[in-house]
Amino acid sequence: MNKKTPYYRAIGKEIDVFEHSYKNKIPFLLKGPTGTGKSRFIEFMAYKLDKKLITISCHEETSSTDLIGRYIIKGAETIWLDGPLTTAIKEGAIIYLDEIAEARPDVIVAIHSLTDHRRELFIDKLGITVKAHHDFMLVASFNPGYQKGFKELKPSTRQRFVATSFDYPEAKVEAEILVNETEIEIEIAKKLVNIATKIRNLTELGLTETVSTRLLVDAAKLIHSGLPKRLSVEVAVVEPLTDDIEVVEALKDLCNLMI
């Protein structure tokens, strides 16, 4: 069975930059807010390069042990189980550490020797060093200072990567993405993008996140499957943004005027 090509609409030169980074074995960092297509881009590039992709969604509990591996008890014996990072290094896969700044500091320490000329991983519990496979690539993403409270990556870590910034696409391109993703009519896609643009500019509401392209895709899917337009926008765009009842009502009123 042929795998379907993931849909990805290039915004700039990110495809060329990624291909050259891969060729030169330089780690790759994607910077940008939630829902701007970072994960989709990596899926697309792994497909294009015909490489296995291993994705890890990092959070505050993600430790180097989770990535490197651990001993487990199986029956009467204790055996070593490789973690996803070790597996990727040995197999020559692309590993994608999504929201790497959220992980525990020991994760950053563990990957340092993979992000320079050494391209190796020291497995402390085994007392061995594993050299990365020729095809191995380390990719990470983070959300740099778009909201207060988000963790930052240290400059010493950032400077180990080639980096590219992702943001919300311009209106015409975002509408095109919605049509391609959901087969929604172009006129409705344009209205959804207008709603997103309006809300993104409402900085006075103090939203911790704003309307991502991902939320618009969800709304478009609901509309395309027959859910009323205003209800689709309410449940896919407005409600996920905030729990503040007054803000929800204000956003609903705004959206109802626009669609």
mmCIF file of C-alpha atoms in Angstrom:
data_model
loop_
_atom_site.group_PDB
_atom_site.id
_atom_site.type_symbol
_atom_site.label_atom_id
_atom_site.label_comp_id
_atom_site.label_asym_id
_atom_site.label_seq_id
_atom_site.Cartn_x
_atom_site.Cartn_y
_atom_site.Cartn_z
ATOM 1 C CA MET A 1 0.000 0.000 0.000
ATOM 2 C CA ASN A 2 1.449 3.370 -0.983
ATOM 3 C CA LYS A 3 1.553 5.926 1.791
ATOM 4 C CA LYS A 4 -0.210 9.136 0.930
ATOM 5 C CA THR A 5 2.069 12.167 0.672
ATOM 6 C CA PRO A 6 1.420 14.480 3.651
ATOM 7 C CA TYR A 7 0.066 17.804 2.392
ATOM 8 C CA TYR A 8 2.412 20.663 3.085
ATOM 9 C CA ARG A 9 2.344 24.170 1.597
ATOM 10 C CA ALA A 10 5.804 25.750 1.667
ATOM 11 C CA ILE A 11 5.847 29.324 2.981
ATOM 12 C CA GLY A 12 9.492 30.173 2.266
ATOM 13 C CA LYS A 13 12.697 28.254 1.594
ATOM 14 C CA GLU A 14 12.277 25.845 4.509
ATOM 15 C CA ILE A 15 12.295 22.713 2.285
ATOM 16 C CA ASP A 16 15.645 23.658 0.696
ATOM 17 C CA VAL A 17 17.135 24.591 4.073
ATOM 18 C CA PHE A 18 16.040 21.281 5.621
ATOM 19 C CA GLU A 19 17.431 19.228 2.719
ATOM 20 C CA HIS A 20 20.801 20.983 2.956
ATOM 21 C CA SER A 21 20.849 20.576 6.757
ATOM 22 C CA TYR A 22 20.173 16.861 6.329
ATOM 23 C CA LYS A 23 22.902 16.523 3.693
ATOM 24 C CA ASN A 24 25.401 18.306 5.942
ATOM 25 C CA LYS A 25 24.278 16.474 9.113
ATOM 26 C CA ILE A 26 23.391 19.690 10.941
ATOM 27 C CA PRO A 27 20.599 19.510 13.571
ATOM 28 C CA PHE A 28 17.465 21.474 12.656
ATOM 29 C CA LEU A 29 15.355 23.712 14.926
ATOM 30 C CA LEU A 30 11.835 24.929 14.149
ATOM 31 C CA LYS A 31 10.732 28.027 16.042
ATOM 32 C CA GLY A 32 7.157 29.271 16.182
ATOM 33 C CA PRO A 33 3.769 29.221 17.883
ATOM 34 C CA THR A 34 1.486 26.223 18.255
ATOM 35 C CA GLY A 35 -0.426 25.034 15.200
ATOM 36 C CA THR A 36 1.642 26.722 12.483
ATOM 37 C CA GLY A 37 2.554 23.508 10.660
ATOM 38 C CA LYS A 38 5.876 22.612 12.302
ATOM 39 C CA SER A 39 4.992 18.946 12.879
ATOM 40 C CA ARG A 40 3.360 18.627 9.455
ATOM 41 C CA PHE A 41 6.506 20.045 7.836
ATOM 42 C CA ILE A 42 8.686 17.404 9.523
ATOM 43 C CA GLU A 43 6.259 14.624 8.478
ATOM 44 C CA PHE A 44 6.436 15.952 4.918
ATOM 45 C CA MET A 45 10.254 16.126 4.920
ATOM 46 C CA ALA A 46 10.622 12.597 6.357
ATOM 47 C CA TYR A 47 8.314 11.342 3.596
ATOM 48 C CA LYS A 48 10.195 13.324 0.929
ATOM 49 C CA LEU A 49 13.569 11.988 2.111
ATOM 50 C CA ASP A 50 12.089 8.492 2.592
ATOM 51 C CA LYS A 51 13.262 8.302 6.215
ATOM 52 C CA LYS A 52 11.630 6.839 9.301
ATOM 53 C CA LEU A 53 10.348 9.563 11.635
ATOM 54 C CA ILE A 54 10.204 9.163 15.428
ATOM 55 C CA THR A 55 8.328 11.984 17.190
ATOM 56 C CA ILE A 56 8.549 12.737 20.908
ATOM 57 C CA SER A 57 6.195 15.329 22.407
ATOM 58 C CA CYS A 58 8.273 16.789 25.238
ATOM 59 C CA HIS A 59 6.753 17.943 28.541
ATOM 60 C CA GLU A 60 8.072 18.826 31.984
ATOM 61 C CA GLU A 61 8.379 15.139 32.964
ATOM 62 C CA THR A 62 10.332 14.091 29.841
ATOM 63 C CA SER A 63 13.759 12.893 31.035
ATOM 64 C CA SER A 64 16.891 11.668 29.290
ATOM 65 C CA THR A 65 16.019 8.124 30.487
ATOM 66 C CA ASP A 66 12.743 8.326 28.533
ATOM 67 C CA LEU A 67 14.730 9.115 25.394
ATOM 68 C CA ILE A 68 17.861 6.985 25.850
ATOM 69 C CA GLY A 69 16.451 3.799 27.412
ATOM 70 C CA ARG A 70 16.169 1.857 30.637
ATOM 71 C CA TYR A 71 16.497 -1.560 32.212
ATOM 72 C CA ILE A 72 13.239 -3.458 32.525
ATOM 73 C CA ILE A 73 12.402 -6.700 34.307
ATOM 74 C CA LYS A 74 11.139 -9.392 31.932
ATOM 75 C CA GLY A 75 10.263 -12.643 33.658
ATOM 76 C CA ALA A 76 13.275 -13.634 35.725
ATOM 77 C CA GLU A 77 15.790 -11.413 33.941
ATOM 78 C CA THR A 78 16.623 -7.765 33.665
ATOM 79 C CA ILE A 79 17.040 -6.534 30.085
ATOM 80 C CA TRP A 80 17.983 -3.227 28.513
ATOM 81 C CA LEU A 81 15.392 -1.502 26.331
ATOM 82 C CA ASP A 82 16.532 1.216 23.933
ATOM 83 C CA GLY A 83 14.584 4.475 24.086
ATOM 84 C CA PRO A 84 13.389 6.317 20.959
ATOM 85 C CA LEU A 85 16.520 8.492 20.672
ATOM 86 C CA THR A 86 18.882 5.491 20.837
ATOM 87 C CA THR A 87 16.696 3.643 18.325
ATOM 88 C CA ALA A 88 16.804 6.596 15.918
ATOM 89 C CA ILE A 89 20.601 6.891 16.280
ATOM 90 C CA LYS A 90 21.138 3.194 15.509
ATOM 91 C CA GLU A 91 18.584 2.962 12.676
ATOM 92 C CA GLY A 92 19.377 6.267 10.983
ATOM 93 C CA ALA A 93 15.920 7.731 11.552
ATOM 94 C CA ILE A 94 14.889 11.371 11.928
ATOM 95 C CA ILE A 95 13.971 12.086 15.558
ATOM 96 C CA TYR A 96 11.709 15.062 16.211
ATOM 97 C CA LEU A 97 11.716 16.474 19.749
ATOM 98 C CA ASP A 98 8.597 18.619 19.768
ATOM 99 C CA GLU A 99 8.644 21.505 22.298
ATOM 100 C CA ILE A 100 12.137 20.566 23.465
ATOM 101 C CA ALA A 101 12.341 23.516 25.896
ATOM 102 C CA GLU A 102 9.601 21.890 27.978
ATOM 103 C CA ALA A 103 11.739 18.800 28.683
ATOM 104 C CA ARG A 104 13.906 18.405 31.764
ATOM 105 C CA PRO A 105 17.426 19.929 31.599
ATOM 106 C CA ASP A 106 19.068 16.485 31.473
ATOM 107 C CA VAL A 107 17.541 15.980 27.993
ATOM 108 C CA ILE A 108 19.441 19.005 26.673
ATOM 109 C CA VAL A 109 22.655 17.740 28.285
ATOM 110 C CA ALA A 110 22.138 14.275 26.752
ATOM 111 C CA ILE A 111 21.744 15.555 23.179
ATOM 112 C CA HIS A 112 24.717 17.958 23.204
ATOM 113 C CA SER A 113 27.212 15.388 21.898
ATOM 114 C CA LEU A 114 24.772 14.573 19.083
ATOM 115 C CA THR A 115 24.559 18.196 17.956
ATOM 116 C CA ASP A 116 28.225 18.753 17.169
ATOM 117 C CA HIS A 117 30.965 17.042 15.140
ATOM 118 C CA ARG A 118 30.942 13.999 17.452
ATOM 119 C CA ARG A 119 27.415 12.825 16.539
ATOM 120 C CA GLU A 120 27.451 10.334 19.381
ATOM 121 C CA LEU A 121 25.461 9.458 22.478
ATOM 122 C CA PHE A 122 26.920 8.316 25.780
ATOM 123 C CA ILE A 123 24.645 5.794 27.490
ATOM 124 C CA ASP A 124 25.592 6.183 31.129
ATOM 125 C CA LYS A 125 23.706 3.110 32.386
ATOM 126 C CA LEU A 126 25.530 0.855 29.904
ATOM 127 C CA GLY A 127 28.843 2.698 30.055
ATOM 128 C CA ILE A 128 29.036 2.835 26.246
ATOM 129 C CA THR A 129 29.086 5.479 23.524
ATOM 130 C CA VAL A 130 26.955 4.957 20.422
ATOM 131 C CA LYS A 131 27.969 6.625 17.167
ATOM 132 C CA ALA A 132 25.062 7.978 15.118
ATOM 133 C CA HIS A 133 24.113 6.192 11.902
ATOM 134 C CA HIS A 134 25.056 8.055 8.715
ATOM 135 C CA ASP A 135 21.365 8.941 8.038
ATOM 136 C CA PHE A 136 20.439 10.024 11.581
ATOM 137 C CA MET A 137 19.065 13.557 12.003
ATOM 138 C CA LEU A 138 18.048 15.443 15.129
ATOM 139 C CA VAL A 139 15.162 17.888 14.749
ATOM 140 C CA ALA A 140 13.611 19.940 17.546
ATOM 141 C CA SER A 141 10.934 22.604 17.879
ATOM 142 C CA PHE A 142 10.084 25.209 20.447
ATOM 143 C CA ASN A 143 7.851 28.192 20.962
ATOM 144 C CA PRO A 144 10.178 31.138 21.638
ATOM 145 C CA GLY A 145 8.692 33.716 23.961
ATOM 146 C CA TYR A 146 5.316 34.021 22.264
ATOM 147 C CA GLN A 147 3.694 33.727 25.653
ATOM 148 C CA LYS A 148 4.900 34.599 29.127
ATOM 149 C CA GLY A 149 5.801 31.541 31.118
ATOM 150 C CA PHE A 150 7.124 29.579 28.163
ATOM 151 C CA LYS A 151 10.551 28.145 28.768
ATOM 152 C CA GLU A 152 13.369 29.445 26.601
ATOM 153 C CA LEU A 153 16.206 27.494 25.052
ATOM 154 C CA LYS A 154 19.660 28.591 26.162
ATOM 155 C CA PRO A 155 21.694 30.345 23.441
ATOM 156 C CA SER A 156 24.391 27.681 23.845
ATOM 157 C CA THR A 157 21.814 25.056 22.828
ATOM 158 C CA ARG A 158 20.148 27.110 20.083
ATOM 159 C CA GLN A 159 23.492 27.741 18.438
ATOM 160 C CA ARG A 160 23.960 24.022 17.851
ATOM 161 C CA PHE A 161 21.119 24.047 15.297
ATOM 162 C CA VAL A 162 20.228 25.515 11.947
ATOM 163 C CA ALA A 163 16.979 27.344 12.796
ATOM 164 C CA THR A 164 13.960 28.501 10.842
ATOM 165 C CA SER A 165 10.903 30.431 12.062
ATOM 166 C CA PHE A 166 7.329 29.366 11.433
ATOM 167 C CA ASP A 167 4.398 31.749 11.752
ATOM 168 C CA TYR A 168 0.808 31.904 10.594
ATOM 169 C CA PRO A 169 0.721 32.058 6.790
ATOM 170 C CA GLU A 170 -0.641 35.055 4.909
ATOM 171 C CA ALA A 171 -4.422 35.000 4.433
ATOM 172 C CA LYS A 172 -4.457 33.720 0.838
ATOM 173 C CA VAL A 173 -2.090 30.837 1.639
ATOM 174 C CA GLU A 174 -3.956 29.921 4.847
ATOM 175 C CA ALA A 175 -7.249 29.751 2.932
ATOM 176 C CA GLU A 176 -5.547 27.514 0.340
ATOM 177 C CA ILE A 177 -4.331 25.210 3.139
ATOM 178 C CA LEU A 178 -7.899 24.896 4.514
ATOM 179 C CA VAL A 179 -9.269 24.002 1.064
ATOM 180 C CA ASN A 180 -6.552 21.373 0.528
ATOM 181 C CA GLU A 181 -6.921 19.889 3.992
ATOM 182 C CA THR A 182 -10.719 19.742 4.160
ATOM 183 C CA GLU A 183 -12.180 20.329 0.653
ATOM 184 C CA ILE A 184 -14.190 23.215 2.072
ATOM 185 C CA GLU A 185 -15.443 25.909 -0.306
ATOM 186 C CA ILE A 186 -12.962 28.727 -0.819
ATOM 187 C CA GLU A 187 -15.449 31.404 0.305
ATOM 188 C CA ILE A 188 -15.968 29.715 3.674
ATOM 189 C CA ALA A 189 -12.193 29.179 3.993
ATOM 190 C CA LYS A 190 -11.639 32.918 3.473
ATOM 191 C CA LYS A 191 -14.218 33.750 6.164
ATOM 192 C CA LEU A 192 -12.507 31.410 8.632
ATOM 193 C CA VAL A 193 -9.133 33.012 7.916
ATOM 194 C CA ASN A 194 -10.668 36.479 8.414
ATOM 195 C CA ILE A 195 -11.981 35.365 11.816
ATOM 196 C CA ALA A 196 -8.523 34.070 12.774
ATOM 197 C CA THR A 197 -6.817 37.280 11.645
ATOM 198 C CA LYS A 198 -9.266 39.379 13.652
ATOM 199 C CA ILE A 199 -8.788 37.319 16.843
ATOM 200 C CA ARG A 200 -4.988 37.242 16.425
ATOM 201 C CA ASN A 201 -5.027 41.033 16.435
ATOM 202 C CA LEU A 202 -7.136 41.257 19.620
ATOM 203 C CA THR A 203 -4.137 41.400 21.954
ATOM 204 C CA GLU A 204 -6.167 43.139 24.667
ATOM 205 C CA LEU A 205 -8.045 39.882 25.403
ATOM 206 C CA GLY A 206 -4.878 38.458 26.948
ATOM 207 C CA LEU A 207 -5.263 35.012 25.372
ATOM 208 C CA THR A 208 -2.346 32.688 26.197
ATOM 209 C CA GLU A 209 -2.722 31.074 22.766
ATOM 210 C CA THR A 210 -4.284 32.507 19.652
ATOM 211 C CA VAL A 211 -6.083 30.948 16.688
ATOM 212 C CA SER A 212 -3.788 28.414 15.028
ATOM 213 C CA THR A 213 -4.143 27.122 11.491
ATOM 214 C CA ARG A 214 -4.828 23.741 13.143
ATOM 215 C CA LEU A 215 -7.971 25.109 14.849
ATOM 216 C CA LEU A 216 -9.192 26.508 11.525
ATOM 217 C CA VAL A 217 -8.693 23.117 9.891
ATOM 218 C CA ASP A 218 -10.820 21.529 12.632
ATOM 219 C CA ALA A 219 -13.589 24.102 12.112
ATOM 220 C CA ALA A 220 -13.469 23.606 8.342
ATOM 221 C CA LYS A 221 -13.735 19.816 8.734
ATOM 222 C CA LEU A 222 -16.823 20.189 10.940
ATOM 223 C CA ILE A 223 -18.449 22.596 8.479
ATOM 224 C CA HIS A 224 -17.622 20.347 5.535
ATOM 225 C CA SER A 225 -19.227 17.360 7.291
ATOM 226 C CA GLY A 226 -22.460 19.317 7.807
ATOM 227 C CA LEU A 227 -22.264 20.928 11.252
ATOM 228 C CA PRO A 228 -23.660 24.498 11.149
ATOM 229 C CA LYS A 229 -20.968 27.092 10.443
ATOM 230 C CA ARG A 230 -21.405 29.191 13.587
ATOM 231 C CA LEU A 231 -21.516 26.152 15.866
ATOM 232 C CA SER A 232 -18.410 24.724 14.167
ATOM 233 C CA VAL A 233 -16.483 27.945 14.781
ATOM 234 C CA GLU A 234 -17.703 28.086 18.378
ATOM 235 C CA VAL A 235 -16.588 24.560 19.294
ATOM 236 C CA ALA A 236 -13.416 24.348 17.163
ATOM 237 C CA VAL A 237 -12.066 27.900 17.466
ATOM 238 C CA VAL A 238 -13.625 29.885 20.327
ATOM 239 C CA GLU A 239 -14.035 27.317 23.118
ATOM 240 C CA PRO A 240 -10.489 25.857 22.847
ATOM 241 C CA LEU A 241 -8.986 29.361 23.225
ATOM 242 C CA THR A 242 -10.283 30.332 26.668
ATOM 243 C CA ASP A 243 -12.389 29.304 29.665
ATOM 244 C CA ASP A 244 -13.308 32.906 30.502
ATOM 245 C CA ILE A 245 -17.096 33.024 29.982
ATOM 246 C CA GLU A 246 -17.164 36.734 29.090
ATOM 247 C CA VAL A 247 -14.350 36.373 26.562
ATOM 248 C CA VAL A 248 -16.051 33.311 25.043
ATOM 249 C CA GLU A 249 -19.293 35.283 24.609
ATOM 250 C CA ALA A 250 -17.457 38.254 23.095
ATOM 251 C CA LEU A 251 -15.611 36.010 20.633
ATOM 252 C CA LYS A 252 -18.798 34.142 19.729
ATOM 253 C CA ASP A 253 -20.550 37.442 18.946
ATOM 254 C CA LEU A 254 -17.599 38.544 16.843
ATOM 255 C CA CYS A 255 -17.445 35.263 14.902
ATOM 256 C CA ASN A 256 -21.197 35.154 14.332
ATOM 257 C CA LEU A 257 -20.973 38.535 12.585
ATOM 258 C CA MET A 258 -18.211 37.220 10.305
ATOM 259 C CA ILE A 259 -19.628 33.889 9.168
#
